[in-house]
Coordinates of C-alpha atoms and ligand atoms in Angstrom, one line a residue:
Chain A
X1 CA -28.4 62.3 150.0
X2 CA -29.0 65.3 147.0
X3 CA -32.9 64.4 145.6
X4 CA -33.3 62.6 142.7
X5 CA -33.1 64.8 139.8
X6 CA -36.5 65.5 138.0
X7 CA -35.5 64.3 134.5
X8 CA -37.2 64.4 131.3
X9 CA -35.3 62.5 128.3
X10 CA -36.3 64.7 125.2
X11 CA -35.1 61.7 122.5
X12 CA -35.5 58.1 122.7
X13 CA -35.5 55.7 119.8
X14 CA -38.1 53.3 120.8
X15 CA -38.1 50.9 117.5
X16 CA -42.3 50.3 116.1
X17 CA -42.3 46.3 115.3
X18 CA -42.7 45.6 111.1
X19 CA -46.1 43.6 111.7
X20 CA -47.2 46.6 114.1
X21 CA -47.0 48.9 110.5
X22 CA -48.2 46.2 108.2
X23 CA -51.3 45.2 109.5
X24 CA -52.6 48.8 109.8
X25 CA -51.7 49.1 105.9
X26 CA -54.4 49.3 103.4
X27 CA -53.6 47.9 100.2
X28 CA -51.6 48.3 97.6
X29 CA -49.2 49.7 101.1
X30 CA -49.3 46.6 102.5
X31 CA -48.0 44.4 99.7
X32 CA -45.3 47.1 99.0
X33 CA -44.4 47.0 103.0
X34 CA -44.5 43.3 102.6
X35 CA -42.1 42.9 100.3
X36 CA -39.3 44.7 102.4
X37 CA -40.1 48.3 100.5
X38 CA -39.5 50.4 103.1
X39 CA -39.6 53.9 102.0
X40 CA -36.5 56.3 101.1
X41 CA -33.3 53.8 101.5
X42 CA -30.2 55.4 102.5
X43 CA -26.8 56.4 101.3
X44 CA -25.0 53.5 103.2
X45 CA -22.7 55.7 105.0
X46 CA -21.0 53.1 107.4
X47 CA -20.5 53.5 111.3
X48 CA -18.4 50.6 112.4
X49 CA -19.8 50.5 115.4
X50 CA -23.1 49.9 114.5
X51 CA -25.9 53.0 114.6
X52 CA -27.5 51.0 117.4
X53 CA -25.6 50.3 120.5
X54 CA -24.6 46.9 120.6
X55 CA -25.6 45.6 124.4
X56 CA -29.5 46.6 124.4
X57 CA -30.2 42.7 123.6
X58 CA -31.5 41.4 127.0
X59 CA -30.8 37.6 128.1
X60 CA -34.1 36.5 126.6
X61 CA -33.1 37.7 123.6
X62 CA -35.7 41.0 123.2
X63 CA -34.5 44.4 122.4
X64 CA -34.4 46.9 124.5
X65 CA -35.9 49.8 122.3
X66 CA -38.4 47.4 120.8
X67 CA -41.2 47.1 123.9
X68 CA -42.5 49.8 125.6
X69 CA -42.3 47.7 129.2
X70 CA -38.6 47.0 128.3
X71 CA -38.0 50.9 127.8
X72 CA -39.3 51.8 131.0
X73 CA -37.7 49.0 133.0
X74 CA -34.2 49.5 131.7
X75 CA -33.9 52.6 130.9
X76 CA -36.4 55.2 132.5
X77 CA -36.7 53.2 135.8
X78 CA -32.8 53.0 136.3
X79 CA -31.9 55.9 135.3
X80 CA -35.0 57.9 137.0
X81 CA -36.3 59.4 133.9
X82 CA -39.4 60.7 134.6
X83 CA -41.2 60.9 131.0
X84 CA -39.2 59.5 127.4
X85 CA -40.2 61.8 124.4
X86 CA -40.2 59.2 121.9
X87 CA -38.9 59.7 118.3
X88 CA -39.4 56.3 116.5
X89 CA -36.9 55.3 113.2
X90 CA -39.7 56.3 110.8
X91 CA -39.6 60.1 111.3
X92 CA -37.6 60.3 107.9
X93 CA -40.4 58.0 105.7
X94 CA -41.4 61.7 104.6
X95 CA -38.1 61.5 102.2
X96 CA -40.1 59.2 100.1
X97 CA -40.3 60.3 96.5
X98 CA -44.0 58.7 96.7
X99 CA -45.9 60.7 99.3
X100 CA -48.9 58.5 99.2
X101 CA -46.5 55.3 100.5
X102 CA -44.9 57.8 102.5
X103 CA -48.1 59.1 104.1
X104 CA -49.7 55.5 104.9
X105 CA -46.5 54.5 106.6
X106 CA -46.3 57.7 108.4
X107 CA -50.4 57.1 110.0
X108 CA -49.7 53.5 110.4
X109 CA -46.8 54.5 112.6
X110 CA -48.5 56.9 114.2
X111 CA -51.0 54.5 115.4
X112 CA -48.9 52.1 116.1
X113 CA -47.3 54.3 118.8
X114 CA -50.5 55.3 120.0
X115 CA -52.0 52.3 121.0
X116 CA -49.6 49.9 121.9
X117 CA -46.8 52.7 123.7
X118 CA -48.5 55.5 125.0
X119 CA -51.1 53.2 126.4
X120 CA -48.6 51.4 128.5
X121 CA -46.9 53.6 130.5
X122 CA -47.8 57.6 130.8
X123 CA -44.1 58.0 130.8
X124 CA -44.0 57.7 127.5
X125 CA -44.5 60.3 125.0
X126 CA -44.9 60.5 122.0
X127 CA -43.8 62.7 118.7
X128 CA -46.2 63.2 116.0
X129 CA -44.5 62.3 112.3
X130 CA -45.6 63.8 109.9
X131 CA -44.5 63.9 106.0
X132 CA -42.4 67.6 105.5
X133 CA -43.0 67.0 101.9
X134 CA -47.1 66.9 101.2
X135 CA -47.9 69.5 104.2
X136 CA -51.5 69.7 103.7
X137 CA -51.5 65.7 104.4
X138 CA -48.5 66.6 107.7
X139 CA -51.5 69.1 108.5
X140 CA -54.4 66.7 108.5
X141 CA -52.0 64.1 110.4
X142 CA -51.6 66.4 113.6
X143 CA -55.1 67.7 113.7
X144 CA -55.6 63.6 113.1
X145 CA -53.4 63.4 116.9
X146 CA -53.0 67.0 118.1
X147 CA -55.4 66.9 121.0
X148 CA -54.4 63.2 122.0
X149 CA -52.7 63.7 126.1
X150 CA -49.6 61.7 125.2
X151 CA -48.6 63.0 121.9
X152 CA -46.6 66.4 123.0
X153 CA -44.6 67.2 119.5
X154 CA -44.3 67.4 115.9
X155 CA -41.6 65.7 114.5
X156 CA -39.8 66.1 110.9
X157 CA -36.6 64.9 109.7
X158 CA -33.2 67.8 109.4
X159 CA -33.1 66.1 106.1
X160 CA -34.9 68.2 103.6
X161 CA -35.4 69.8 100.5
X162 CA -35.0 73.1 101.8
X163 CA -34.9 75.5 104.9
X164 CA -37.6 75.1 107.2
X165 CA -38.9 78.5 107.3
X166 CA -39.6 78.4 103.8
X167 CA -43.5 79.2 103.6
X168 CA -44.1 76.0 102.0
X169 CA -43.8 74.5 105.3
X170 CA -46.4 76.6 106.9
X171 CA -49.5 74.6 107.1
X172 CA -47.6 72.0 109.3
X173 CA -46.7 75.0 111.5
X174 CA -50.3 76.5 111.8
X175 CA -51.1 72.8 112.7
X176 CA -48.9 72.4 115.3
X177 CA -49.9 75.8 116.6
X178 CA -53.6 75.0 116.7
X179 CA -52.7 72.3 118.7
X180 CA -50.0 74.3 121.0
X181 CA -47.5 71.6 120.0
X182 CA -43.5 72.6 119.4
X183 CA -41.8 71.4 116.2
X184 CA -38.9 69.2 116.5
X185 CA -36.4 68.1 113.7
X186 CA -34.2 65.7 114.1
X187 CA -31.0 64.4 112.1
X188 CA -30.0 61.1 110.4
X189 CA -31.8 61.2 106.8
X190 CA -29.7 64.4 105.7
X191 CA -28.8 63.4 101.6
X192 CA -31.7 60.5 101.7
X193 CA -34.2 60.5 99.2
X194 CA -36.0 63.7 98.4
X195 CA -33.4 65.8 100.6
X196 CA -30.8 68.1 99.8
X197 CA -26.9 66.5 99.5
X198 CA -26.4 66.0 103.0
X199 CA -23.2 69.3 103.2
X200 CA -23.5 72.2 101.1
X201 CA -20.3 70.4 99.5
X202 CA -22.2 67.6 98.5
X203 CA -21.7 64.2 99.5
X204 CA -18.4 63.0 101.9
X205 CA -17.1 59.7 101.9
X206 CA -17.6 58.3 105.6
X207 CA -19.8 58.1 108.4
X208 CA -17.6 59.9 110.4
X209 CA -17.4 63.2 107.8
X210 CA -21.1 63.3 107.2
X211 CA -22.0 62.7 111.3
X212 CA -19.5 65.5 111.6
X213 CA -20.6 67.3 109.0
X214 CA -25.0 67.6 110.4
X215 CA -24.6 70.9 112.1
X216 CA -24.3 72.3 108.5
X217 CA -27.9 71.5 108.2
X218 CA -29.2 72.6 111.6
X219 CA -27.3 75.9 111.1
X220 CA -29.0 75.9 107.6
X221 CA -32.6 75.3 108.9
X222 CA -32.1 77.6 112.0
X223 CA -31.2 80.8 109.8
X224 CA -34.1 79.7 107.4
X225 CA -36.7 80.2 110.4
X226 CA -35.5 83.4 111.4
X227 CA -34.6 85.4 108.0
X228 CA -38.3 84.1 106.4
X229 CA -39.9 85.0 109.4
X230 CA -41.4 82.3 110.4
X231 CA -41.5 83.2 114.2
X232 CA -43.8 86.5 113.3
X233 CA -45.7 84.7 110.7
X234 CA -46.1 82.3 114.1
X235 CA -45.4 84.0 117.4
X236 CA -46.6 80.8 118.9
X237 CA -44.2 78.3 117.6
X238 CA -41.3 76.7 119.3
X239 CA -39.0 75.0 117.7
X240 CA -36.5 72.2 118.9
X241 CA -33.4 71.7 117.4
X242 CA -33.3 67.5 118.4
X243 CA -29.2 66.3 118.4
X244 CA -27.9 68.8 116.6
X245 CA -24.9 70.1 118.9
X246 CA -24.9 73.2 121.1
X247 CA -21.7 74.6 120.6
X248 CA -22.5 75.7 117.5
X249 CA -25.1 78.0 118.2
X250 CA -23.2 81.2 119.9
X251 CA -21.3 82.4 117.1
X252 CA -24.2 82.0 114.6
X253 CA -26.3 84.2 116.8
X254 CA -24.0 86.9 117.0
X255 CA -23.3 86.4 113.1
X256 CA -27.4 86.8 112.7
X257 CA -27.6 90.2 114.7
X258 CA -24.6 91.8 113.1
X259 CA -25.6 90.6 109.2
X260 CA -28.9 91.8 110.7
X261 CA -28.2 95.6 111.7
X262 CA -26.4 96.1 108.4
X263 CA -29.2 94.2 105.7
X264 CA -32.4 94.7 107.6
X265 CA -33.8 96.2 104.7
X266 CA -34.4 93.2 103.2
X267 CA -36.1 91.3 106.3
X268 CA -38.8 94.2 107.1
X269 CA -40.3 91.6 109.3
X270 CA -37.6 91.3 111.8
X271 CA -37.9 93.9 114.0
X272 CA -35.7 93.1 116.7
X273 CA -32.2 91.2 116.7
X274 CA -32.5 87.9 115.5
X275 CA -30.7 86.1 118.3
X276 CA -33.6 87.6 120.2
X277 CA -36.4 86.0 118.6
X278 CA -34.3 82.9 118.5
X279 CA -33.7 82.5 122.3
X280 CA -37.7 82.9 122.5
X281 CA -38.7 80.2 120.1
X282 CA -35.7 77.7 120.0
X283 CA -34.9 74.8 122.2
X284 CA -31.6 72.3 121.6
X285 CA -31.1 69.1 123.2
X286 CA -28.0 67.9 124.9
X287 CA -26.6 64.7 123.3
X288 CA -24.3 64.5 121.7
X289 CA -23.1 67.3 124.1
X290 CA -19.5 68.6 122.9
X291 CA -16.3 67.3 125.2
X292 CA -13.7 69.7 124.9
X293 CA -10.7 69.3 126.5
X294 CA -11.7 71.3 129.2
X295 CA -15.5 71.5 131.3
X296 CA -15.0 74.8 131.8
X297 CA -14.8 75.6 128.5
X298 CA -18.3 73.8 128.1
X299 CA -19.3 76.1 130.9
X300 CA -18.0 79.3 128.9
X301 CA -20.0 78.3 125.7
X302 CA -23.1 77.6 127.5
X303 CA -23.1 81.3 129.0
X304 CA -23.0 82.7 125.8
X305 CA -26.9 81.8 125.3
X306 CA -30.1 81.4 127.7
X307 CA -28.9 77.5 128.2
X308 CA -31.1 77.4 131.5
X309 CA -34.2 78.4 129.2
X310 CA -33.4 76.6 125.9
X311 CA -31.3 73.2 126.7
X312 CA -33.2 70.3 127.2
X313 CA -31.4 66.7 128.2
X314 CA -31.6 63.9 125.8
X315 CA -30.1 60.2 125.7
X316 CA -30.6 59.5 122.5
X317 CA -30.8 55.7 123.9
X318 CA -30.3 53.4 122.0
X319 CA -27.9 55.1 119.1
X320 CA -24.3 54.7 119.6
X321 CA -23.4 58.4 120.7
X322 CA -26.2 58.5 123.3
X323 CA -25.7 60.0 126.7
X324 CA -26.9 59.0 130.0
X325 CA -28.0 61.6 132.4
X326 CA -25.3 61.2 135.1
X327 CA -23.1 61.5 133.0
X328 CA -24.9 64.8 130.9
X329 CA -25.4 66.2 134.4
X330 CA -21.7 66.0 135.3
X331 CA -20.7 68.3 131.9
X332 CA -23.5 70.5 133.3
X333 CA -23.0 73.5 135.6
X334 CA -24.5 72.9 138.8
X335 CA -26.7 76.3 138.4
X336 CA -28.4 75.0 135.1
X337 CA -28.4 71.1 135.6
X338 CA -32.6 70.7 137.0
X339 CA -33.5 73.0 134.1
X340 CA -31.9 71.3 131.7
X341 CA -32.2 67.8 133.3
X342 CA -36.0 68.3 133.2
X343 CA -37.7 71.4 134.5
X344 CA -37.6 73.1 130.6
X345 CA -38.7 70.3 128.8
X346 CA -41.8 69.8 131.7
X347 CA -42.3 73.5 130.7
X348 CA -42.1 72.8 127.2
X349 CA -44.0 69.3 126.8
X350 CA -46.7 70.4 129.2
X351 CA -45.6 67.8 131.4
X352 CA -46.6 67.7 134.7
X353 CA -43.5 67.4 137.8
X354 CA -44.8 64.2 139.3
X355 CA -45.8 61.5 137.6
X356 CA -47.8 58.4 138.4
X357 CA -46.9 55.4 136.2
Chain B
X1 CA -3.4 48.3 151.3
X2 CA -4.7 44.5 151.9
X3 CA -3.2 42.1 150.2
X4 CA -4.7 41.1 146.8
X5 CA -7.3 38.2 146.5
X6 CA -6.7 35.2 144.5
X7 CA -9.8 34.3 142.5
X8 CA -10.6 31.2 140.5
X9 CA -13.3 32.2 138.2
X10 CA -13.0 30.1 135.2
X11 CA -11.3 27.0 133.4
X12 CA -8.9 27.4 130.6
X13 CA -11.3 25.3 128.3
X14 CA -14.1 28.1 129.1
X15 CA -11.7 30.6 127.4
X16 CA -10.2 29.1 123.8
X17 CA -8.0 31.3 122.0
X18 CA -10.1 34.3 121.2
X19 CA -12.9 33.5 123.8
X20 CA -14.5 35.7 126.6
X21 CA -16.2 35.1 129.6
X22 CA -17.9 37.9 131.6
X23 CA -17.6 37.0 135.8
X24 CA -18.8 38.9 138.9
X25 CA -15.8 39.0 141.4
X26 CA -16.8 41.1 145.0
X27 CA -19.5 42.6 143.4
X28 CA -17.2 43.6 140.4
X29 CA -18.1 42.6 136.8
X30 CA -14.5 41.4 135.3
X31 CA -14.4 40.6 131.5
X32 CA -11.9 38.0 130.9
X33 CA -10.2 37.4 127.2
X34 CA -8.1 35.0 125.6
X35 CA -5.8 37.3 124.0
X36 CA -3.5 34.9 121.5
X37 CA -3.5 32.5 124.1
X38 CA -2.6 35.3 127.5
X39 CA -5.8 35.4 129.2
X40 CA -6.3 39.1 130.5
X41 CA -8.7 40.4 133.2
X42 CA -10.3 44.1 132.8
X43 CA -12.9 46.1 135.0
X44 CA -16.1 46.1 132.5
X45 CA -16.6 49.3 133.5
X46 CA -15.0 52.1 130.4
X47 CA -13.5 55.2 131.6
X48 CA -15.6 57.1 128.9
X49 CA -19.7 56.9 130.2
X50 CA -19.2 54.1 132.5
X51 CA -20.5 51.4 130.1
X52 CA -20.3 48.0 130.5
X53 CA -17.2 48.1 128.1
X54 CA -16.8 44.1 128.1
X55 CA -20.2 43.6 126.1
X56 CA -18.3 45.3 122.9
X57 CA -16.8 43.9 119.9
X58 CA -13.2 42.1 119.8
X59 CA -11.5 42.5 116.4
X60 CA -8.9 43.7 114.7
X61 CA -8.2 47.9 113.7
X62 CA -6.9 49.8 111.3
X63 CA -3.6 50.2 111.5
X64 CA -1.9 54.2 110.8
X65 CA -1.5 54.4 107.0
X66 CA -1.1 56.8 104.0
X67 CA -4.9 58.7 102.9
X68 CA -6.6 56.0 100.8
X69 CA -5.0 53.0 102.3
X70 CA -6.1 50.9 104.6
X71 CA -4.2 48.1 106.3
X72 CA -5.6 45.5 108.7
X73 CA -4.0 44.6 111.9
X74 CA -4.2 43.4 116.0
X75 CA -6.6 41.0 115.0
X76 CA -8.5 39.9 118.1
X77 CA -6.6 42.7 120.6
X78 CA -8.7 45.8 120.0
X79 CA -12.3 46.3 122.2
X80 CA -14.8 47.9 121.1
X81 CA -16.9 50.0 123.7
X82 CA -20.8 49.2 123.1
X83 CA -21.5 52.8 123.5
X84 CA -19.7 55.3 121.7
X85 CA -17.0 52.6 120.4
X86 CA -13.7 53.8 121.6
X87 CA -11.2 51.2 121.2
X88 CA -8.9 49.5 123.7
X89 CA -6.0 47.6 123.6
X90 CA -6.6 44.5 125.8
X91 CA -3.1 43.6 125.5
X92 CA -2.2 47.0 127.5
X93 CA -5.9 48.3 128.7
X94 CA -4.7 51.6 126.3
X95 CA -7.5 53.6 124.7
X96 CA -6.6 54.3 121.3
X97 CA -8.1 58.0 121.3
X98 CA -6.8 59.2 124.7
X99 CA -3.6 58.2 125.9
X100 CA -4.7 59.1 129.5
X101 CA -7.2 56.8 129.2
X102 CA -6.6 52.8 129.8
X103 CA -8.8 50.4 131.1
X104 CA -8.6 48.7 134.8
X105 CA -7.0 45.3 134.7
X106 CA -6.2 42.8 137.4
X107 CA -3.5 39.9 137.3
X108 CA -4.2 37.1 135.9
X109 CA -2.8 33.4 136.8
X110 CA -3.2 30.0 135.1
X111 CA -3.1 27.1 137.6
X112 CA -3.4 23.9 136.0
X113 CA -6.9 24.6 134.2
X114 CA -8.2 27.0 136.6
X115 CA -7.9 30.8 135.8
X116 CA -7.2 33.4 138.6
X117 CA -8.1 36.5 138.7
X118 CA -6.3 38.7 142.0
X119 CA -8.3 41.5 142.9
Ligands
LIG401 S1 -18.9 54.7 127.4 FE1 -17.4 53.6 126.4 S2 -16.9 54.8 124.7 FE2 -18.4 56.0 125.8

């Protein structure tokens, strides 16, 4: 029998309990929270399916994402995850017009995570939100959880009000450098509140066209970072790229470098190709992984880029396009499935190869 | 090949018109419908990610129509898949998305009140 893979699941939606958020609310927060004000809304884009999948409810009637023993037992234990980065619902709260609400819900959650997840099981990690929008207060909150063991990233929503590499950003980048930690974004709140219409054509009619449609604003954000130069204002950063799609990412690296060698001028800072700097500081997760009609031609796209160096497996348990990691590994090619299965993201995380629940 | 087994795994009352009942037959997990009153038997296993495809959502679809339009039909012979939702038609185990895809049934039989399932 093969060795159980050594697998580290870079995005699960563990769910942080109302009461858990209230009670750690000062007021006027808490009265707000109270009355079912939650923050930036949404545009009511509707997936028949449900965003959540619809079998996590065990037989005595608790959710599967909402405990931490209940993520462990059914879905790191069975599956042989060895650590869960967890990326609770309220990374987008930052999309609130009011950044003081937006901020209090943001360290309540925080906390929340802290002491009643990470304490439970080191197999859980945890992702440090923080508000994109007031970045001296996203600065204060990582220095607030930076050197805690079990928090290992940053995490801001793709949703925004502009490109990521914009310098308004950078005090939640020298943050997370202090602290050694690697940025993540990831999607869901693109057109919510404060951000951006979700396409550069504005707003689509379904679900299914603005799901689609999200890669427009990783593609947006990942240009951003390299043309302002974020990397050399940073050489420490890494930056994660959380659901996004892969397949993507080729052509735009080879559009960089050419666009590059002819309008250099105008990007002193950039000294090398671009696709260079991105395959040093960038890291994409898995789900949900393209399915052509052919592997192989998953296989071609994946040697276009260092995959072994800058893939990392997700689940995205429990949304509704999640993938499992037998069946992740089996779009994988055999050469690049422990490094992307795990042995990155250990690298990545700081995560030790064994670990002792 | 061995002969198929006969099964009685449920009564008709347990499965009204529209009703489902999931059973465990040699280790398998079988969902069982009420489909208009034919009582089908499918694998609860979906040819997708392997999920447990009988947990999902019974309903109707969208029928093909004109941009704009939308028009209602198969009410109560379309599943759901609890993952990624791909539909099935439980009258014929086709997925709607992938012709090459269908799910696994088994023959069904109605003996007095007892449902078979032949495996
Ligand atoms: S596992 Fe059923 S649709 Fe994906």
């Amino acid at each position: 029998m093969a060795a159980q893979p050594f697998i580290v699941d870079s995005d699960i939606h563990n769910v942080v309990a109302g009461k858990s958020i209230q009670h750690r609310l000062a007021e006027p927060h808490r009265s707000r929270f109270a009355s079912g004000n939650r923050g930036p809304g949404h545009l009511g884009y509707w997936n028949p399916n449900g965003v959540m999948r619809a079998d996590t409810k065990l037989p005595d009637g608790r959710k599967i994402e909402n405990q931490p023993e209940t993520l462990v037992e059914h879905v790191l234990e069975p599956y042989g995850i060895s650590y869960g980065i967890l990326n609770p619902g309220g990374m987008g709260l930052g999309l609130c017009p009011d950044a003081d609400y937006a901020n209090a819900l943001l360290a309540a959650e925080n906390a929340a995570i802290a002491e009643e997840w990470l304490t439970v099981d080191r197999r859980l990690k945890g992702s440090i939100l923080v508000n994109p929008n007031d970045p001296e207060a996203a600065a204060a909150e990582i220095h607030r959880w930076g050197d805690h063991p079990d928090f290992v990233q940053v995490l801001l929503p793709s949703g925004a009000r502009m490109g990521y590499g914009q310098r308004y950003f950078n005090p939640i980048y020298a943050a997370a450098c202090d602290h050694g930690l690697p940025v993540a974004i990831h999607p869901g709140t693109e057109g919510v509140g404060l951000s951006g219409a979700p396409t550069a054509a504005g707003y689509p009619s379904t679900y299914f066209e603005w799901h689609t449609d999200l890669a427009g604003s990783y593609l947006a954000h990942l240009v951003s970072l390299v043309a302002e130069g974020t990397f050399q204002r940073f050489p420490a950063l890494r930056f994660i790229l959380v659901e996004g799609g892969v397949s993507w990412l080729p052509p735009i690296l080879w559009r960089l470098d050419k666009n590059w060698k002819a309008l250099r001028l105008s990007t002193p800072w950039l000294e090398r190709p671009p696709s260079e700097t991105v395959c040093e500081h960038v890291f994409l997760t898995t789900q949900p992984i393209e399915e052509p009609p052919r592997r192989e031609q998953l296989h071609q796209l994946l040697a276009m880029f260092p995959a072994e160096r800058m893939l990392l497996f997700s689940s995205d348990f429990p949304h509704w396009d999640g993938d499992t990691p037998d069946f992740a590994a089996r779009q994988l090619p055999e050469a690049l499935r422990a490094r992307v299965l795990g042995q990155s993201a250990a690298e990545l995380y700081g995560l030790p190869g064994v670990v002792h629940a | 090949m061995p002969e198929p087994q006969w099964h009685t795994v449920a009564t008709t009352a347990e499965l009204p018109a529209g009703g489902r009942k999931l059973v465990s037959i040699e280790g398998k997990s079988i969902g069982l419908f009420n489909v208009h009153g034919e009582i089908v038997a499918v694998l609860d296993v979906c040819p997708h990610e392997l999920a447990p495809v009988c947990r999902g959502r019974v309903s109707g679809t969208t029928l093909p129509s004109a941009p704009g339009e939308y028009c209602w039909g198969r009410e109560g012979e379309i599943l759901a898949c609890p993952w990624h939702g791909w539909e099935f038609d439980l009258t014929t185990g086709r997925c709607l998305v992938d012709e090459k895809l269908r799910l696994r049934r088994y023959p069904v039989e109605v003996v007095g009140d007892e449902v078979r399932v032949a495996l």
